[in-house]
mmCIF file of C-alpha atoms in Angstrom:
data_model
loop_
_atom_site.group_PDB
_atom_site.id
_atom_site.type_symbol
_atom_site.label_atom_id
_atom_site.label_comp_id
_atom_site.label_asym_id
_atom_site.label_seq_id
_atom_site.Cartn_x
_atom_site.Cartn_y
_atom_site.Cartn_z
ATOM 1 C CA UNK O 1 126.800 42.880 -114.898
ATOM 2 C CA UNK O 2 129.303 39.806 -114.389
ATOM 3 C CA UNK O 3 128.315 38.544 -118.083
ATOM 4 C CA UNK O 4 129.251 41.653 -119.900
ATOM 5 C CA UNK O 5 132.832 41.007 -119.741
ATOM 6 C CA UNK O 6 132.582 37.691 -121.049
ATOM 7 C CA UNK O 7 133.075 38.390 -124.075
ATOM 8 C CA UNK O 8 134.533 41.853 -124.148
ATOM 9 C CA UNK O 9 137.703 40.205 -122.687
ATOM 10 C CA UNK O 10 138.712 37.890 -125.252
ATOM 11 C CA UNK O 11 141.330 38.013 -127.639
ATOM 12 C CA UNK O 12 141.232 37.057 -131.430
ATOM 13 C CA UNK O 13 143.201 34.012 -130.403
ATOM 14 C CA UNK O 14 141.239 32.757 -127.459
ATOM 15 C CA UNK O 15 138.012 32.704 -129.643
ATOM 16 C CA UNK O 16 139.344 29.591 -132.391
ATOM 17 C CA UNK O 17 141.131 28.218 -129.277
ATOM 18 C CA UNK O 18 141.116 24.724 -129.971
ATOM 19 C CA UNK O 19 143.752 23.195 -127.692
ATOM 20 C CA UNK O 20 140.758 21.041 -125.535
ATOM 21 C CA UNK O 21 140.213 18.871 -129.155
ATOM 22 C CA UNK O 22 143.526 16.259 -128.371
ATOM 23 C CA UNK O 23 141.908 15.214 -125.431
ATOM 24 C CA UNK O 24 138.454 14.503 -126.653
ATOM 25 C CA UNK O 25 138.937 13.371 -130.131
ATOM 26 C CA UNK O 26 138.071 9.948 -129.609
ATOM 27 C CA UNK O 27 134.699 11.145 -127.998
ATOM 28 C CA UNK O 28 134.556 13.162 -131.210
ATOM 29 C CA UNK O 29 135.343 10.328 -133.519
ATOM 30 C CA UNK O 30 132.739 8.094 -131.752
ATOM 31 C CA UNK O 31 130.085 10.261 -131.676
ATOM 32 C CA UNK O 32 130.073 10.825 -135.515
ATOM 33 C CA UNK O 33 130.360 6.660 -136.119
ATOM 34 C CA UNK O 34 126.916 6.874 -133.633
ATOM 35 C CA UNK O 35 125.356 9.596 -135.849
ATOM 36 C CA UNK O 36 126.262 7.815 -139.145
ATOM 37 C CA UNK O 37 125.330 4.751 -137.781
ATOM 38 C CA UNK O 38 121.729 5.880 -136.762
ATOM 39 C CA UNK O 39 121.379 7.850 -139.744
ATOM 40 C CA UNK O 40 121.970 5.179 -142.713
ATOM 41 C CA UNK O 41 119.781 2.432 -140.538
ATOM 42 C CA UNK O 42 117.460 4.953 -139.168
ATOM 43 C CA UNK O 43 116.342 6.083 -143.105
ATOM 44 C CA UNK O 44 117.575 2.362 -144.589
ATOM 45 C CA UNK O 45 114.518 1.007 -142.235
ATOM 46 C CA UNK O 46 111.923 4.469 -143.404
ATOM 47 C CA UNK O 47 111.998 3.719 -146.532
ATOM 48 C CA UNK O 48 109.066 0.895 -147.173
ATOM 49 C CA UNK O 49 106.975 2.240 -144.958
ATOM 50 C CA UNK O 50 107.341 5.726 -146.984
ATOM 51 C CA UNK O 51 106.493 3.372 -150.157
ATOM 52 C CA UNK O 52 103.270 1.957 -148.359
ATOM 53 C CA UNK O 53 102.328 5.395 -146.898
ATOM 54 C CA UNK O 54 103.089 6.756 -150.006
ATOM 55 C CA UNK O 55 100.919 4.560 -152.198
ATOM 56 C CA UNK O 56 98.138 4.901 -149.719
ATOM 57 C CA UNK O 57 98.033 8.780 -149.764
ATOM 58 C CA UNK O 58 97.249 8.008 -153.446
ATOM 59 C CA UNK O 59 94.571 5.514 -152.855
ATOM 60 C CA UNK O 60 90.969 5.820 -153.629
ATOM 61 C CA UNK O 61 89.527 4.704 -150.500
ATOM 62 C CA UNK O 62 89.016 7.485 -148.554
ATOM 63 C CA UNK O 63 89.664 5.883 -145.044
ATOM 64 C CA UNK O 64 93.354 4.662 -146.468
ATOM 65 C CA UNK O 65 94.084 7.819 -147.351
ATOM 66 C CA UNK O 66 92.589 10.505 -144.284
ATOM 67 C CA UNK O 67 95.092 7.365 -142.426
ATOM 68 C CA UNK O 68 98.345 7.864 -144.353
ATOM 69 C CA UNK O 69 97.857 11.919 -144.236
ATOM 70 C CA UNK O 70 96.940 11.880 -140.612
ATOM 71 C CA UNK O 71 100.011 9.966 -139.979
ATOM 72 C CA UNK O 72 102.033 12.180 -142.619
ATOM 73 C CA UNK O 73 100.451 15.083 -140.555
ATOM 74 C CA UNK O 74 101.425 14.422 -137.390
ATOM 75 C CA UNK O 75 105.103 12.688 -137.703
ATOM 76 C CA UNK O 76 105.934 15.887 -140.095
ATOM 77 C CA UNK O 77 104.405 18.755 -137.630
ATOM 78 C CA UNK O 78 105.404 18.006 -134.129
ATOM 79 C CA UNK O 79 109.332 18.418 -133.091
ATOM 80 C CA UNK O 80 111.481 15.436 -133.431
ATOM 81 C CA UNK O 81 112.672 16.107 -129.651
ATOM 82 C CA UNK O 82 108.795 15.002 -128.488
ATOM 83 C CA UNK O 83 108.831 12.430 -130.595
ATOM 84 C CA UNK O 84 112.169 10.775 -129.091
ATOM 85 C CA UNK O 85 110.604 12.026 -126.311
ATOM 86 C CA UNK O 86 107.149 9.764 -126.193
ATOM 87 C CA UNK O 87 108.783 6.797 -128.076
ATOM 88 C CA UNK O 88 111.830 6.549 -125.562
ATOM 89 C CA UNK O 89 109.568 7.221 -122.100
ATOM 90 C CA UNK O 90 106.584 5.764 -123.353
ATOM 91 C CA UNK O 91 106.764 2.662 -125.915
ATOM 92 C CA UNK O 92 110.295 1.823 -124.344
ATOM 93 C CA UNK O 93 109.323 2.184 -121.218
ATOM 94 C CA UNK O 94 106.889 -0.489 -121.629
ATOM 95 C CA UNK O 95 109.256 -2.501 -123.725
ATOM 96 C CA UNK O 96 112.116 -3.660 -122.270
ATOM 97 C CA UNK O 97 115.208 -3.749 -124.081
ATOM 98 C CA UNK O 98 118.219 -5.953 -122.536
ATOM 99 C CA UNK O 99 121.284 -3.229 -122.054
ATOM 100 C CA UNK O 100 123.656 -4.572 -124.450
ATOM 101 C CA UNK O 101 126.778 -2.850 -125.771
ATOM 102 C CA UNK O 102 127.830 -3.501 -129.325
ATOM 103 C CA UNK O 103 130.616 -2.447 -131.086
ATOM 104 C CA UNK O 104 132.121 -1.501 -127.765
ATOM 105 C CA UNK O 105 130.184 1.910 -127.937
ATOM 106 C CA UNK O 106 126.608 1.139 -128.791
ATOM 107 C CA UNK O 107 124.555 0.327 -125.832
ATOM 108 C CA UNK O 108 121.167 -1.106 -127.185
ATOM 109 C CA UNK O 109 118.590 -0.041 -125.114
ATOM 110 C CA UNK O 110 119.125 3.762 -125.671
ATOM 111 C CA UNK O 111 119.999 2.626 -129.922
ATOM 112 C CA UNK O 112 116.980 0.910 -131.046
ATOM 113 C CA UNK O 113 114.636 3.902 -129.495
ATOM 114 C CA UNK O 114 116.032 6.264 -131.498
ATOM 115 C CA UNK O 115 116.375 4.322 -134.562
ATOM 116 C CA UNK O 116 112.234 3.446 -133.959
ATOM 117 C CA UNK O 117 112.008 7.291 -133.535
ATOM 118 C CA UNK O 118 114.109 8.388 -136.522
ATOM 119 C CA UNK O 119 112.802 6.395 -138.405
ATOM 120 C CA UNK O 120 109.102 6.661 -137.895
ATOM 121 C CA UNK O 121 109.688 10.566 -138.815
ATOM 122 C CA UNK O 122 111.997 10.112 -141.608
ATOM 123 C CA UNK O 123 109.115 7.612 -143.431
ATOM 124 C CA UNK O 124 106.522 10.707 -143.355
ATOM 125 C CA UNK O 125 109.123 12.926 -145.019
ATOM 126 C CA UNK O 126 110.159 10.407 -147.500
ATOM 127 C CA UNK O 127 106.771 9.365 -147.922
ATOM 128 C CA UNK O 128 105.714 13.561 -149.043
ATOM 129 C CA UNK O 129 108.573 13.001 -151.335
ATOM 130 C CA UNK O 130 108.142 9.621 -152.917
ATOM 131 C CA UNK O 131 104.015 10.658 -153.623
ATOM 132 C CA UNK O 132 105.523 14.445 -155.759
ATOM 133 C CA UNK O 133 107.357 12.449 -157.389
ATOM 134 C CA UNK O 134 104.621 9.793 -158.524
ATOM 135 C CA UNK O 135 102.609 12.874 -159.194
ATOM 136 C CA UNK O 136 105.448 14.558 -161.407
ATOM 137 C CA UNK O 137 105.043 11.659 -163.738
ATOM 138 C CA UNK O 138 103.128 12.769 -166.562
ATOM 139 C CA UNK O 139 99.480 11.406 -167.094
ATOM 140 C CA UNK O 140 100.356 10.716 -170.721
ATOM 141 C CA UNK O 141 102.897 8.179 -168.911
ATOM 142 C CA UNK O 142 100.490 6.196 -166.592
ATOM 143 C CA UNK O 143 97.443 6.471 -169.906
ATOM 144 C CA UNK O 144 99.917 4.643 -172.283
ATOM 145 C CA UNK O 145 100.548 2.132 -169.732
ATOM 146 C CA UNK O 146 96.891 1.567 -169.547
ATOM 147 C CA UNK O 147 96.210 1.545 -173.529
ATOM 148 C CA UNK O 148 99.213 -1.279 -173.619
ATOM 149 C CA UNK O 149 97.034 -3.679 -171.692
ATOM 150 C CA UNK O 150 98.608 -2.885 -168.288
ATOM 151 C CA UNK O 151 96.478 -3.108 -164.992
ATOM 152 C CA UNK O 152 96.607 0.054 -162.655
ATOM 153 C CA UNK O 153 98.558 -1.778 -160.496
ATOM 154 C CA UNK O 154 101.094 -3.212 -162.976
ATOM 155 C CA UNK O 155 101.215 0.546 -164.565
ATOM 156 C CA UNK O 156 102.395 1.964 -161.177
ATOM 157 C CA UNK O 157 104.559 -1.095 -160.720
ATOM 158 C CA UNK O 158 106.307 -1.293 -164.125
ATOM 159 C CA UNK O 159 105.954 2.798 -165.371
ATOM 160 C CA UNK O 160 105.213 5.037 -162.507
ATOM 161 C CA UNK O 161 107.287 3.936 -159.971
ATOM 162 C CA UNK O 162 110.641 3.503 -162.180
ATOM 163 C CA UNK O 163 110.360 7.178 -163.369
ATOM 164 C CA UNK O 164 109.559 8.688 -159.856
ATOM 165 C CA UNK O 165 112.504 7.069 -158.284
ATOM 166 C CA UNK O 166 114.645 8.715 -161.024
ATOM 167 C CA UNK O 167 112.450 12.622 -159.525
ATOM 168 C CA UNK O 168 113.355 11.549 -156.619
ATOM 169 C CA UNK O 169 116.639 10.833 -155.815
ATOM 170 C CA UNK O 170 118.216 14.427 -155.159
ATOM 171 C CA UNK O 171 114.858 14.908 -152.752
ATOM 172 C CA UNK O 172 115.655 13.273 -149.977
ATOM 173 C CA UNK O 173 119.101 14.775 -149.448
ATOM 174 C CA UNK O 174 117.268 17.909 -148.637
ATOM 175 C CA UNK O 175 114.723 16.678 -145.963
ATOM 176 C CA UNK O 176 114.831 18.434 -143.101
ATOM 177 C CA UNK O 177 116.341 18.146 -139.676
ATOM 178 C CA UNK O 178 113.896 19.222 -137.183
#
């Protein structure tokens, strides 16, 4: 077989050969600025809809919350690559977006779809992670509230909400990449 010798061939010193990275570190360089760029807005635009999903998972009405978990369900269980997938094909190809180039590198009509995407998916995972850590506040917590003349709403506002966000702010570093 041709492929056999591929790798058989090689020397220690061709395998870390990185002579090739001179002449495409500025592709390098502007690739991460995209990434980091997409990431913080991507998750700085998830996170009050994770609040609002959040909350609703926790809701009474049983229609509010069969809609937050369905929409948990599916933005957590399918691949991230079908979701780019449908939102850049199908929402964007039925919205147009004007191909502008920011920054000199960031063209905007291949940006904002994956920013829409990204973000849609990371405000189910947040949204898991903001409702365990409502529910890791103690009972005792939210009951106190209540006792001090505090409305259910005002409790979650002023007690249970302040002491989740402290649960969880190492959480989110470890959501995962699909």
């Amino acid at each position: 077989m041709w492929w056999s010798s591929l790798f058989t061939d090689m020397r220690p010193s061709d395998f870390f050969n990185f002579s090739f990275l001179p002449k495409y570190l500025s592709f390098f360089v502007q690739g991460l600025e995209y990434t980091l760029l997409l990431s913080i807005i991507s998750v700085g635009l998830a996170v009050i809809p994770a609040l609002a999903l959040a909350l609703m998972r926790l809701s009474r009405n049983k229609i509010v919350r069969n809609l937050s978990g369905a929409y948990i369900a599916v933005f957590r269980s399918t691949p991230m690559m079908v979701q780019l997938y449908i939102i850049f094909y199908g929402l964007f190809s039925v919205i147009k977006i004007p191909s502008v180039v920011i920054l000199g590198f960031i063209d905007l009509s291949r940006f904002i779809p994956g920013v829409v995407a990204l973000a849609l998916n990371s405000s189910a995972s947040v949204a898991a992670i903001i409702r365990a850590g409502i529910l890791a506040v103690g009972r005792g917590q939210n009951e106190a509230a209540r006792s001090a003349g505090l409305s259910s709403r005002q409790s979650m506002k002023l007690v249970g909400l302040p002491q989740a966000s402290k649960k969880n702010l190492p959480a989110p570093d470890n959501e995962p990449v699909k």
